[in-house]
Coordinates of C-alpha atoms and ligand atoms in Angstrom, one line a residue:
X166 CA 5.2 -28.6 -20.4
X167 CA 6.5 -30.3 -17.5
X168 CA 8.3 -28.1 -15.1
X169 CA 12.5 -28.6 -15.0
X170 CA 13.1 -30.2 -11.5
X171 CA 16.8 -29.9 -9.7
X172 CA 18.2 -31.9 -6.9
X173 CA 21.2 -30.7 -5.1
X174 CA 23.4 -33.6 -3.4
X175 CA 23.0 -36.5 -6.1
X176 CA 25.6 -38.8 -4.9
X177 CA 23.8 -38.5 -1.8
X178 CA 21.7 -41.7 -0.5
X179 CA 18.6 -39.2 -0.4
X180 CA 19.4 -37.4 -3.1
X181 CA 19.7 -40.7 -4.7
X182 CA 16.7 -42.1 -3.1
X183 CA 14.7 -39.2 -4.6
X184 CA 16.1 -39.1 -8.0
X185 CA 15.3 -42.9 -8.4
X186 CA 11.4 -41.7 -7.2
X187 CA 11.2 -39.2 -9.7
X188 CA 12.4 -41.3 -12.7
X189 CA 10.8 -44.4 -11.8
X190 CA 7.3 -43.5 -9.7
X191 CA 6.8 -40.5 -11.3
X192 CA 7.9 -41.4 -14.7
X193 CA 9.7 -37.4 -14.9
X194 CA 11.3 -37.4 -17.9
X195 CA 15.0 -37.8 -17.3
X196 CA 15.6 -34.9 -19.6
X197 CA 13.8 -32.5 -17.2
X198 CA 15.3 -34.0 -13.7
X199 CA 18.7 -32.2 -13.2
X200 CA 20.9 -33.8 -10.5
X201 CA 24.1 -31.5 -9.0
X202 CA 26.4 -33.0 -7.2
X203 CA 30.5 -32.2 -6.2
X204 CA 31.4 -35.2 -7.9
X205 CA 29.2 -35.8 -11.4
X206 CA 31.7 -38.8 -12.0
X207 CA 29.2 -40.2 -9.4
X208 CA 26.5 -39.4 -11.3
X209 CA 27.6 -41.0 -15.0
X210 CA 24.6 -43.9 -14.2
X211 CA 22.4 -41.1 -14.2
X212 CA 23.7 -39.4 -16.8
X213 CA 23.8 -42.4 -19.0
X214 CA 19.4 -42.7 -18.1
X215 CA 19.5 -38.7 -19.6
X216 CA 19.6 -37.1 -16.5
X217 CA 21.3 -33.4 -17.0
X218 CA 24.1 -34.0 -13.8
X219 CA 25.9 -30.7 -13.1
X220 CA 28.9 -30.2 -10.9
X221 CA 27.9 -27.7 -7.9
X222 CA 29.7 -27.4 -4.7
X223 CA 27.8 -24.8 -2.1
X224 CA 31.3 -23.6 -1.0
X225 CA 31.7 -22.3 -4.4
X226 CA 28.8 -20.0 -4.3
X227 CA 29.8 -18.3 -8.0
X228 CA 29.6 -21.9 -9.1
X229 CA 25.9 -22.2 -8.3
X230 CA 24.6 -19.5 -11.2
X231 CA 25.6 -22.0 -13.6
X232 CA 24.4 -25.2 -12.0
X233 CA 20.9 -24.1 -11.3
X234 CA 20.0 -22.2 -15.0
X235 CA 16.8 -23.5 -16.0
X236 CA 15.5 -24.9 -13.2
X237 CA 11.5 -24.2 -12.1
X238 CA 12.1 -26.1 -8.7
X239 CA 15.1 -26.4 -6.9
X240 CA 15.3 -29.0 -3.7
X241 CA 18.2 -28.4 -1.5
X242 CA 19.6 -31.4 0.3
X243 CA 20.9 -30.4 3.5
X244 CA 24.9 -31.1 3.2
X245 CA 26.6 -33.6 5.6
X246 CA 29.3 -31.0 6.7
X247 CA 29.0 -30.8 10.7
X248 CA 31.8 -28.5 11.3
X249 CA 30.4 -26.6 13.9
X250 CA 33.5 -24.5 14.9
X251 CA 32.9 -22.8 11.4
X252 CA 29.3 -22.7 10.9
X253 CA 30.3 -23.6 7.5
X254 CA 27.2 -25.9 6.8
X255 CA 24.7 -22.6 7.2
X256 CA 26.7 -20.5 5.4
X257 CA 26.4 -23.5 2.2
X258 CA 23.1 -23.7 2.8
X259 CA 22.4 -19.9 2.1
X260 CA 24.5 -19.8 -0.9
X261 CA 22.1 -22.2 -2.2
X262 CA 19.3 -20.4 -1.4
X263 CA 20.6 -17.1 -2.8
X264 CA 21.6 -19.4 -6.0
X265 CA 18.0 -20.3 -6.1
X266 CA 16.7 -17.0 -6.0
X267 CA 19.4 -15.5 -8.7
X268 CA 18.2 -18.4 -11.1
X269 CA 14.5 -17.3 -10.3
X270 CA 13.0 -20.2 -9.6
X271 CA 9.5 -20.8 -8.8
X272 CA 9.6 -23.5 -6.1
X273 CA 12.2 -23.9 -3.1
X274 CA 12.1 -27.0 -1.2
X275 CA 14.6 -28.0 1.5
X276 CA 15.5 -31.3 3.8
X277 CA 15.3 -29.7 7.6
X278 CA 15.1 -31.2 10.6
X279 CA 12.1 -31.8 13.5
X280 CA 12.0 -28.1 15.7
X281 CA 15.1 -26.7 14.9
X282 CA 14.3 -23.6 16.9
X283 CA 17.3 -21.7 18.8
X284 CA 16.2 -24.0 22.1
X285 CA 16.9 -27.4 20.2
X286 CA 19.9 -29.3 22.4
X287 CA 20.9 -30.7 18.9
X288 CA 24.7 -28.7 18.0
X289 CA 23.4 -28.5 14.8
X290 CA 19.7 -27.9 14.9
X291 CA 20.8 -23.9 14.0
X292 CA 22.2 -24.9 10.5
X293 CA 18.3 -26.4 9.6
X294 CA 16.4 -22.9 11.5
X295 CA 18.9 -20.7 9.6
X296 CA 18.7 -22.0 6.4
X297 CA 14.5 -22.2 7.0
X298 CA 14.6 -18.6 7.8
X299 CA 17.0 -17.9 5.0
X300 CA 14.6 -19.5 2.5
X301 CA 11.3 -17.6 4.0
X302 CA 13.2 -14.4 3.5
X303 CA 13.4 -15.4 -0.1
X304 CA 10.1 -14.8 -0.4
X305 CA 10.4 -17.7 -2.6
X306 CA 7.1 -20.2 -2.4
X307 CA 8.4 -23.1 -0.1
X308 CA 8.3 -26.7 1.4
X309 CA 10.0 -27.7 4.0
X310 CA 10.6 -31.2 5.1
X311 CA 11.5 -31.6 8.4
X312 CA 13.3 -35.2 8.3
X313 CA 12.7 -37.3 11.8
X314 CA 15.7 -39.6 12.1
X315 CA 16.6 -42.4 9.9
X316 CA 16.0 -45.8 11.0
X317 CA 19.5 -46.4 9.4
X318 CA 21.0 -43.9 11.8
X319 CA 20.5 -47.2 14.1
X320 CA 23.5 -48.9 12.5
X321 CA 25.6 -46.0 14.1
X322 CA 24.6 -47.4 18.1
X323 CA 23.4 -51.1 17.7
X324 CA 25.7 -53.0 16.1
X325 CA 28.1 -52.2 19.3
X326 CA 25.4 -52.1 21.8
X327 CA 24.2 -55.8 20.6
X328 CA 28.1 -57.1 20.7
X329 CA 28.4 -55.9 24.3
X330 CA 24.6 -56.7 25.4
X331 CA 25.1 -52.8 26.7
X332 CA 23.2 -49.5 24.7
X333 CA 24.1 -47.1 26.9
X334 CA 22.2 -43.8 26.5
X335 CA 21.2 -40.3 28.1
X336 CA 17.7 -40.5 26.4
X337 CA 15.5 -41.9 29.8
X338 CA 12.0 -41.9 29.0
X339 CA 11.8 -40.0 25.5
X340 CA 11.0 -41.3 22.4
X341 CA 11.8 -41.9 18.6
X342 CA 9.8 -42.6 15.2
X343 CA 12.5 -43.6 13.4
X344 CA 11.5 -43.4 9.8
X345 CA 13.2 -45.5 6.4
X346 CA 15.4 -43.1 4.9
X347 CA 13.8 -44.6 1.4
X348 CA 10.6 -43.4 2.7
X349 CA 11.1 -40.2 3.3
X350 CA 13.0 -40.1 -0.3
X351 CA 9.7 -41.1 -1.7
X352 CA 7.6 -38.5 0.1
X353 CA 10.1 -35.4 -0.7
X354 CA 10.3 -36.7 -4.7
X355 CA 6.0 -36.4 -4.5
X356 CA 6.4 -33.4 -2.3
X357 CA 8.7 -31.6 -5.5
X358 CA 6.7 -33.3 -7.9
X359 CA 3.8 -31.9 -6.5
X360 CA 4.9 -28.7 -5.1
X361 CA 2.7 -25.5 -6.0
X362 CA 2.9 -21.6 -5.1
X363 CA 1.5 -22.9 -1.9
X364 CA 4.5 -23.2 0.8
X365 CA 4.0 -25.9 3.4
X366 CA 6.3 -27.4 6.3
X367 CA 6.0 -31.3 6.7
X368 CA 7.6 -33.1 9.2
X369 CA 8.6 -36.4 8.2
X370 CA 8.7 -39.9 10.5
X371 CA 8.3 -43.5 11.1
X372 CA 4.6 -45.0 12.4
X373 CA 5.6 -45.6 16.1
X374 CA 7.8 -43.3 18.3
X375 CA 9.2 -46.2 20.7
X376 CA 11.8 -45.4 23.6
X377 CA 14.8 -46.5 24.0
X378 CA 13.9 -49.3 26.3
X379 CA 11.2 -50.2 23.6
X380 CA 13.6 -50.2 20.9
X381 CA 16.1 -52.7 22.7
X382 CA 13.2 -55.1 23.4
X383 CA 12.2 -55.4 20.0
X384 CA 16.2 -55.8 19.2
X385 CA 16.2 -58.7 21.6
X386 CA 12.9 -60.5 20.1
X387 CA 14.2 -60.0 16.5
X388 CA 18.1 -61.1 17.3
X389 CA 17.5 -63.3 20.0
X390 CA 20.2 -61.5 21.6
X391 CA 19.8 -59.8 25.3
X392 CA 20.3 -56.0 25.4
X393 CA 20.2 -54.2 28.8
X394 CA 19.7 -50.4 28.2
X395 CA 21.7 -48.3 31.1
X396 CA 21.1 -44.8 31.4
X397 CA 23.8 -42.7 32.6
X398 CA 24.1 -38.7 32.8
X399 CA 25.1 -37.1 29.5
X400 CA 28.5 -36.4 30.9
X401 CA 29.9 -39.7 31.6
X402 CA 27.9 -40.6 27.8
X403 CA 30.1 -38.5 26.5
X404 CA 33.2 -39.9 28.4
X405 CA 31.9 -43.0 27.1
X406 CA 31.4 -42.2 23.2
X407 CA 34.5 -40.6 23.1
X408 CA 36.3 -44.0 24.5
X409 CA 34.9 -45.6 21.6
X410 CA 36.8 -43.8 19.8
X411 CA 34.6 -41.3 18.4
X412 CA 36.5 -37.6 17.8
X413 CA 35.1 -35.1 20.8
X414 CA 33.4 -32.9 19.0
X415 CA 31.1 -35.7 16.7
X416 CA 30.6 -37.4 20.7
X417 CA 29.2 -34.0 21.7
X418 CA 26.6 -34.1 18.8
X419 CA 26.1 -37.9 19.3
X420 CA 25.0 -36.6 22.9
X421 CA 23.3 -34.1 21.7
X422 CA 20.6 -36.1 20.3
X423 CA 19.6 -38.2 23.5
X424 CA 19.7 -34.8 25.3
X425 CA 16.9 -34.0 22.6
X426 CA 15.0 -37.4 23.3
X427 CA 14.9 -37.0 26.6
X428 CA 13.2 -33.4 26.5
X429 CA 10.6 -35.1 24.2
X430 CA 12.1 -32.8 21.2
X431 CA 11.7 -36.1 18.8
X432 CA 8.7 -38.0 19.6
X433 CA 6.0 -37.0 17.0
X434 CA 4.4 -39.2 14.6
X435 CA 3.0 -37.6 11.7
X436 CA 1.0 -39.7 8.5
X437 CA 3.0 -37.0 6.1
X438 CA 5.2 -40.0 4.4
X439 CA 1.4 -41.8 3.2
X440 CA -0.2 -38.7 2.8
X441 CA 2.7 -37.2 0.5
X442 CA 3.6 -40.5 -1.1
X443 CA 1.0 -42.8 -0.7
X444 CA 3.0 -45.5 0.8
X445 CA 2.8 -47.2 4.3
X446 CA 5.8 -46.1 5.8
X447 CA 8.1 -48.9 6.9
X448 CA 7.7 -49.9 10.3
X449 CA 11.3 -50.5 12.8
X450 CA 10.2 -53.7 13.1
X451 CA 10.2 -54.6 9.3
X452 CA 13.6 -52.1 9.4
X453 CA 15.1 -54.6 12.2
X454 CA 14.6 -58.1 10.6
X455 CA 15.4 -56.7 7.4
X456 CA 18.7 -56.1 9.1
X457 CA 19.3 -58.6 11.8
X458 CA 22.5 -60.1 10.6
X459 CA 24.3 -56.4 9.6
X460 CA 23.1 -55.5 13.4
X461 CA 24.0 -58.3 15.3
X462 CA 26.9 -59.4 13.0
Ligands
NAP632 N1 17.4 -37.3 9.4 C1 18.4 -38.1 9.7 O1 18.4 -39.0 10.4 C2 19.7 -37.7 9.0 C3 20.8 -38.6 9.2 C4 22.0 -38.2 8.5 C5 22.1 -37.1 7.8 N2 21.0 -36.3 7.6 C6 21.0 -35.0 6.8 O2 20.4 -35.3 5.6 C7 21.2 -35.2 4.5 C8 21.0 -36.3 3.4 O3 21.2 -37.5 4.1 P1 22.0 -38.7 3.3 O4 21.7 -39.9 4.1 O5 21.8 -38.6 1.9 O6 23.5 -38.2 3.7 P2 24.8 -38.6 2.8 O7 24.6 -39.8 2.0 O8 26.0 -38.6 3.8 O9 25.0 -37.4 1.8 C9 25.6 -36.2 2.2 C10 25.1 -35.1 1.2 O10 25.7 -33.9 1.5 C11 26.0 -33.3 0.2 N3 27.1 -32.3 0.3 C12 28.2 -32.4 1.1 N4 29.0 -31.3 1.0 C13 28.4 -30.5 0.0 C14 28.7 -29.3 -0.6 N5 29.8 -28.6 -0.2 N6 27.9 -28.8 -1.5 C15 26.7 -29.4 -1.9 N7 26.3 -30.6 -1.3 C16 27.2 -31.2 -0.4 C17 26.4 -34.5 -0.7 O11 26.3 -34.2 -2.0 P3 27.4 -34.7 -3.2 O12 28.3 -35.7 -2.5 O13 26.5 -35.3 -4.3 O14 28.0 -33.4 -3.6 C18 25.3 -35.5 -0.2 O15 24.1 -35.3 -0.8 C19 22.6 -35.2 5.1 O16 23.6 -34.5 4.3 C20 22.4 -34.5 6.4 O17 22.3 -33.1 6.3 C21 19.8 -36.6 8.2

């Protein structure tokens, strides 16, 4: 009998992603693929394809008991709440966990980040070490994914650094494999589908880890626009975020991250995308001309 397979944050793009890569790589049948989400209104297209979508909201950890009856494997997508003041985000992800163990579930799988440990510069790199710690104390059998960073996370920087023919950045010499947020859906959906009472940590990225310098030349040769990369102190990046008009406390995790490039915290390249899904994993290149006129408007 196939196993009953849950994804948490369904009206999620990766939750999405992965639900899509169930149903239609894996051919799951929709009737064992149950998708939880805050919103299920979101989730009537799935519904309508048989898909059992369940309202769950981490906050509401009573809520959880119901949401995940049934279930063999659970995958928790990490939520999107960065309220670092309250450490709110941890404290969802362990009512998940502690859902997942009530419902006693077989398999726990998880969406983390690339070495979260207590050193990471990242503000919120202790939300994905607490929650991985939370789920090995489960003694549940686990896989973690540790996501790289999106190539879409690009859209955030570029499409202002292109306008001005400026990217300024704190990052100096360190690197990124930016990976396609689709292909990392793929790999986690063949990672659950897959998942035994073996637990493993992958961590998940793009082909080529290119630096910031790198990155702007192959903007230029794709747009045809110049972009001059200027490094400044993390400081006056933050002064400068923040004029953009980004709130202080999302500039501070903006900064965060180039801290974290610079100290080479980000520049792995692993094969676990092919070897988990069997796909070549889309390169920035193919990401970049796919997107040229979004990016350079
Ligand atoms: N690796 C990277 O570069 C990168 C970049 C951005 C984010 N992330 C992380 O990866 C996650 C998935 O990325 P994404 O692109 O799918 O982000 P997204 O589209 O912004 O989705 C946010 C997710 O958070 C869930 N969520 C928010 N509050 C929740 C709550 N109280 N209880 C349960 N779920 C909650 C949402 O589920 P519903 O709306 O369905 O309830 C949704 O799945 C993000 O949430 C974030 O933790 C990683």
């Amino acid at each position: 009998m196939t196993e009953t397979l849950l994804v948490t944050g369904a009206s999620g793009q990766l939750g999405r992603g992965v639900i899509n890569h169930l149903l239609d790589t894996h051919k799951v049948p929709p009737a064992k693929i149950i998708a939880t989400t805050r919103n299920p209104e979101n989730g009537a297209d799935l519904a309508a394809r048989g898909v059992v979508v369940r309202a769950a909201d981490f906050n509401e950890a009573a809520s959880l008991e119901t949401a995940f009856k049934g279930a063999d494997k659970v995958l928790i997508i990490s939520t999107g709440d960065l309220d670092l003041k309250s450490g709110k985000r941890l404290k969802q992800h362990k009512n998940a966990v502690a859902a997942a163990k009530n419902a006693g579930i077989s398999h726990l799988l998880y969406t983390s980040m690339p070495n979260p440990e207590p050193v990471s510069p990242v503000l919120f790199a202790g939300d994905h070490y607490g929650t991985e710690q939370a789920i090995k104390a489960s003694g549940i059998p686990y896989t973690i994914f540790r996501n790289g960073w999106y190539q879409e996370n690009l859209f955030m920087a570029l499409p202002h650094a292109i306008a001005s023919g400026h990217w300024y950045t704190s990052a100096g010499e360190g690197r990124i494999a930016h990976g396609a947020r689709d292909d990392m859906a793929a790999a986690i959906a063949a990672g659950l589908v897959g998942a035994s009472n073996e637990s493993k940590t992958y961590t998940l990225t793009g082909p080529h880890a290119y630096t910031t310098a790198e990155i702007a030349a192959l903007v230029s040769e794709v747009t045809g626009k110049p972009l001059n990369v200027v490094q400044v102190p993390d400081e006056a990046l933050t002064e400068g975020v923040k004029a953009a008009g980004v709130p202080e406390d999302f500039a501070d995790v903006v900064v965060s991250f180039d801290a974290n490039t610079r100290a080479g915290r980000i520049a792995m390249v692993t094969d676990a995308i092919e070897t988990l899904s069997g796909r070549t994993p889309k390169t920035l290149k193919q990401f970049l001309e796919a997107n040229k006129t979004a990016l350079a408007g």
